[in-house]
Amino acid sequence: MNAPASVRPLDFGLSLAADARCLHVASARPLRTLSSALVGGGLGWRRHFCNFHVDKAYDGRAPADDLSDWLARRDLGGEESLAMMTAVHLEHLALVTGPGLLVAVTAGAGNAVDITAPLAGDPRPVGTINTLVFLDVHLSDAGLVNAVLSATEAKARALQALDIRDPHSDTPASGTSTDCLAIAATQAGEPRDYAGSGTRLGRELGRAIFAATRESLLRGREARHG
């Protein structure tokens, strides 16, 4: 059994519970969500956002089934739950908050990839960057996609700032081959179609993603060399 998770209240109806196996952000009401998660991916309305830790030896043969099983064991099964997984230790979580904004990142760069480098079937070690973004705004579907662009650009800048490189091409990494992202919005206020770098929201989101990704990567680096 997992040790009981401590629950931490956050802004705009969110709460965070964490133990060694799972990071769980819960919302008091369903949030409009766009995600690449294996469970709860795509567009939908979600209340439970889980990031599960797996051992580096995890075989990954049926990750969606495993995630669904782990959610069910925590009484979180159903259409309002979203789940992703990482081999990064959850104590490397970085949280960045701002007015109407929360970003939660667990980041490892052992699997760093330059997306513009040739694909040669090279083996990669375990490592991933999982990002959860919560916004107290009303975003159209196009606005959600725009937020994904902003988050991805900022993640790449964090990797660049730490000079993280693709070990196979020795070129600057843009991410890892298993990154996962979820953008969730409360849909409060006037609808917005834009969340890119030309907007205040996009800039605030970009700075938060950059700071959280960099902080989580540095925590992992310190743990390896400390």
Short mmCIF file of C-alpha atoms in Angstrom, two decimals:
data_model
loop_
_atom_site.label_atom_id
_atom_site.label_comp_id
_atom_site.label_asym_id
_atom_site.label_seq_id
_atom_site.Cartn_x
_atom_site.Cartn_y
_atom_site.Cartn_z
CA MET A 1 0.00 0.00 0.00
CA ASN A 2 1.09 3.58 -0.59
CA ALA A 3 1.59 5.91 2.33
CA PRO A 4 -1.29 8.36 2.73
CA ALA A 5 -0.74 11.41 0.57
CA SER A 6 -0.72 14.84 2.14
CA VAL A 7 -3.20 17.18 0.46
CA ARG A 8 -2.13 20.73 -0.33
CA PRO A 9 -4.77 23.27 -1.35
CA LEU A 10 -3.89 25.39 -4.36
CA ASP A 11 -5.50 28.30 -6.18
CA PHE A 12 -8.79 28.33 -8.14
CA GLY A 13 -10.24 25.14 -6.70
CA LEU A 14 -7.18 22.91 -7.15
CA SER A 15 -5.49 20.63 -4.63
CA LEU A 16 -2.29 18.60 -4.80
CA ALA A 17 -1.73 15.20 -3.18
CA ALA A 18 1.57 13.36 -3.50
CA ASP A 19 3.19 10.14 -2.40
CA ALA A 20 6.17 8.18 -3.77
CA ARG A 21 4.05 6.62 -6.54
CA CYS A 22 1.72 9.35 -7.70
CA LEU A 23 1.26 13.08 -8.03
CA HIS A 24 -2.46 13.92 -8.10
CA VAL A 25 -3.86 17.36 -8.88
CA ALA A 26 -7.63 17.46 -8.32
CA SER A 27 -10.05 20.16 -9.43
CA ALA A 28 -13.29 21.01 -7.68
CA ARG A 29 -14.97 21.16 -11.11
CA PRO A 30 -14.21 19.68 -14.53
CA LEU A 31 -11.63 21.60 -16.59
CA ARG A 32 -11.51 21.86 -20.37
CA THR A 33 -8.38 19.90 -21.24
CA LEU A 34 -6.14 19.20 -24.20
CA SER A 35 -3.50 16.55 -23.58
CA SER A 36 -1.18 13.97 -25.08
CA ALA A 37 -1.68 11.66 -22.05
CA LEU A 38 -2.26 7.95 -22.73
CA VAL A 39 -5.31 8.00 -20.44
CA GLY A 40 -7.57 11.03 -20.78
CA GLY A 41 -5.74 12.34 -23.82
CA GLY A 42 -7.17 14.58 -26.53
CA LEU A 43 -9.89 17.12 -25.83
CA GLY A 44 -12.21 16.59 -22.89
CA TRP A 45 -13.32 17.62 -19.41
CA ARG A 46 -11.12 16.36 -16.56
CA ARG A 47 -11.06 16.70 -12.78
CA HIS A 48 -8.20 14.38 -11.82
CA PHE A 49 -4.68 14.74 -13.20
CA CYS A 50 -2.19 12.03 -12.20
CA ASN A 51 1.52 11.62 -12.86
CA PHE A 52 2.64 8.11 -11.83
CA HIS A 53 6.22 7.14 -11.05
CA VAL A 54 7.53 3.95 -12.65
CA ASP A 55 10.81 2.16 -12.10
CA LYS A 56 13.48 2.53 -14.79
CA ALA A 57 13.04 -1.19 -15.50
CA TYR A 58 9.34 -0.73 -16.40
CA ASP A 59 8.77 -2.70 -19.62
CA GLY A 60 6.13 -0.37 -21.09
CA ARG A 61 4.26 -3.13 -22.95
CA ALA A 62 0.78 -1.90 -21.97
CA PRO A 63 1.18 1.56 -20.44
CA ALA A 64 -2.42 2.69 -21.00
CA ASP A 65 -3.78 -0.45 -19.34
CA ASP A 66 -1.35 -0.05 -16.44
CA LEU A 67 -2.33 3.59 -15.96
CA SER A 68 -6.03 2.71 -16.00
CA ASP A 69 -5.41 0.01 -13.39
CA TRP A 70 -3.45 2.36 -11.14
CA LEU A 71 -6.22 4.96 -11.37
CA ALA A 72 -8.84 2.36 -10.47
CA ARG A 73 -6.84 1.31 -7.41
CA ARG A 74 -7.06 4.91 -6.22
CA ASP A 75 -10.79 5.14 -6.98
CA LEU A 76 -10.05 7.55 -9.82
CA GLY A 77 -11.30 5.48 -12.73
CA GLY A 78 -13.67 7.14 -15.18
CA GLU A 79 -13.81 9.73 -17.91
CA GLU A 80 -12.87 12.65 -15.66
CA SER A 81 -9.36 11.31 -14.99
CA LEU A 82 -6.13 11.84 -16.89
CA ALA A 83 -2.89 9.92 -16.29
CA MET A 84 0.72 9.97 -17.46
CA MET A 85 3.86 8.23 -16.19
CA THR A 86 7.50 9.03 -15.56
CA ALA A 87 10.68 7.39 -14.27
CA VAL A 88 11.67 10.73 -12.74
CA HIS A 89 11.47 10.65 -8.95
CA LEU A 90 8.46 12.71 -7.92
CA GLU A 91 10.44 14.68 -5.34
CA HIS A 92 11.97 16.42 -8.36
CA LEU A 93 8.60 18.04 -8.98
CA ALA A 94 8.76 21.78 -9.64
CA LEU A 95 5.67 23.92 -9.05
CA VAL A 96 5.38 27.45 -10.37
CA THR A 97 2.32 29.56 -9.64
CA GLY A 98 1.13 32.96 -10.75
CA PRO A 99 -2.13 34.87 -11.00
CA GLY A 100 -4.58 32.37 -12.50
CA LEU A 101 -1.81 29.94 -13.41
CA LEU A 102 -0.22 26.76 -12.04
CA VAL A 103 2.50 24.70 -13.73
CA ALA A 104 3.72 21.33 -12.41
CA VAL A 105 6.74 19.68 -14.08
CA THR A 106 8.72 16.50 -13.51
CA ALA A 107 11.69 16.48 -15.86
CA GLY A 108 14.48 14.09 -16.76
CA ALA A 109 16.81 14.52 -19.73
CA GLY A 110 18.42 11.08 -20.03
CA ASN A 111 16.17 10.61 -23.06
CA ALA A 112 17.03 13.98 -24.63
CA VAL A 113 16.28 14.31 -28.35
CA ASP A 114 16.82 16.92 -31.02
CA ILE A 115 13.62 16.56 -33.03
CA THR A 116 15.40 17.83 -36.17
CA ALA A 117 18.12 15.14 -36.03
CA PRO A 118 17.78 12.07 -38.28
CA LEU A 119 15.88 9.13 -36.79
CA ALA A 120 18.28 6.19 -36.77
CA GLY A 121 16.50 3.78 -34.43
CA ASP A 122 19.03 4.58 -31.73
CA PRO A 123 18.32 3.18 -28.25
CA ARG A 124 17.44 5.74 -25.62
CA PRO A 125 17.64 5.56 -21.84
CA VAL A 126 14.60 6.31 -19.71
CA GLY A 127 13.74 9.97 -19.20
CA THR A 128 10.77 12.21 -19.82
CA ILE A 129 9.38 15.69 -19.24
CA ASN A 130 5.80 15.64 -17.96
CA THR A 131 4.03 18.99 -17.76
CA LEU A 132 0.67 19.85 -16.23
CA VAL A 133 -0.66 23.36 -16.87
CA PHE A 134 -3.72 24.82 -15.13
CA LEU A 135 -5.16 28.16 -16.25
CA ASP A 136 -8.00 30.14 -14.71
CA VAL A 137 -9.16 31.45 -18.09
CA HIS A 138 -11.62 30.59 -20.84
CA LEU A 139 -9.78 29.17 -23.86
CA SER A 140 -11.33 28.13 -27.15
CA ASP A 141 -10.03 24.91 -28.67
CA ALA A 142 -7.70 27.02 -30.82
CA GLY A 143 -6.55 28.83 -27.69
CA LEU A 144 -5.72 25.49 -26.05
CA VAL A 145 -3.59 24.54 -29.06
CA ASN A 146 -1.90 27.95 -28.86
CA ALA A 147 -1.10 27.25 -25.19
CA VAL A 148 0.47 23.93 -26.22
CA LEU A 149 2.73 25.82 -28.63
CA SER A 150 3.76 28.28 -25.91
CA ALA A 151 4.48 25.50 -23.43
CA THR A 152 6.54 23.56 -25.98
CA GLU A 153 8.60 26.59 -26.99
CA ALA A 154 9.35 27.38 -23.34
CA LYS A 155 10.34 23.78 -22.57
CA ALA A 156 12.82 23.84 -25.45
CA ARG A 157 14.27 27.12 -24.16
CA ALA A 158 14.81 25.57 -20.71
CA LEU A 159 16.75 22.70 -22.27
CA GLN A 160 18.75 25.17 -24.32
CA ALA A 161 19.54 27.27 -21.24
CA LEU A 162 21.01 24.19 -19.51
CA ASP A 163 22.89 23.15 -22.68
CA ILE A 164 21.19 19.75 -22.76
CA ARG A 165 22.07 17.92 -25.96
CA ASP A 166 20.93 14.91 -27.93
CA PRO A 167 23.66 12.34 -27.11
CA HIS A 168 23.38 10.70 -30.54
CA SER A 169 23.57 13.81 -32.72
CA ASP A 170 25.40 16.12 -30.25
CA THR A 171 22.96 18.88 -31.19
CA PRO A 172 20.78 20.92 -28.80
CA ALA A 173 17.86 18.87 -27.47
CA SER A 174 14.32 20.10 -27.98
CA GLY A 175 12.69 17.64 -25.56
CA THR A 176 12.65 13.89 -24.95
CA SER A 177 11.00 11.18 -27.04
CA THR A 178 8.37 10.51 -24.35
CA ASP A 179 7.31 13.99 -23.22
CA CYS A 180 3.71 14.43 -22.10
CA LEU A 181 1.67 17.62 -21.71
CA ALA A 182 -1.77 18.59 -20.44
CA ILE A 183 -3.32 22.06 -20.63
CA ALA A 184 -6.43 22.50 -18.46
CA ALA A 185 -8.58 25.64 -18.30
CA THR A 186 -11.41 26.58 -15.93
CA GLN A 187 -13.32 28.32 -18.77
CA ALA A 188 -14.01 31.30 -16.50
CA GLY A 189 -14.39 34.73 -18.08
CA GLU A 190 -14.48 35.86 -21.68
CA PRO A 191 -13.39 33.31 -24.32
CA ARG A 192 -9.86 33.68 -25.67
CA ASP A 193 -8.60 32.35 -28.97
CA TYR A 194 -4.94 33.15 -28.34
CA ALA A 195 -2.35 32.09 -25.77
CA GLY A 196 0.83 32.59 -27.78
CA SER A 197 3.89 34.77 -27.37
CA GLY A 198 1.99 37.84 -28.57
CA THR A 199 -0.27 37.72 -25.51
CA ARG A 200 0.32 38.40 -21.82
CA LEU A 201 -1.10 34.95 -21.01
CA GLY A 202 1.33 33.25 -23.40
CA ARG A 203 4.31 35.13 -21.97
CA GLU A 204 3.33 34.34 -18.38
CA LEU A 205 2.80 30.69 -19.30
CA GLY A 206 6.14 30.59 -21.12
CA ARG A 207 8.04 32.01 -18.15
CA ALA A 208 6.36 29.56 -15.76
CA ILE A 209 7.11 26.54 -17.99
CA PHE A 210 10.71 27.66 -18.42
CA ALA A 211 11.22 28.12 -14.67
CA ALA A 212 9.55 24.84 -13.68
CA THR A 213 11.30 22.74 -16.33
CA ARG A 214 14.69 24.22 -15.48
CA GLU A 215 14.14 23.75 -11.74
CA SER A 216 13.09 20.10 -12.07
CA LEU A 217 16.05 19.30 -14.34
CA LEU A 218 18.46 20.95 -11.91
CA ARG A 219 17.00 18.97 -9.00
CA GLY A 220 17.67 15.77 -10.91
CA ARG A 221 21.17 16.88 -11.76
CA GLU A 222 21.90 17.71 -8.12
CA ALA A 223 20.53 14.34 -6.99
CA ARG A 224 22.85 12.50 -9.38
CA HIS A 225 25.94 14.46 -8.41
CA GLY A 226 25.15 15.45 -4.83
#
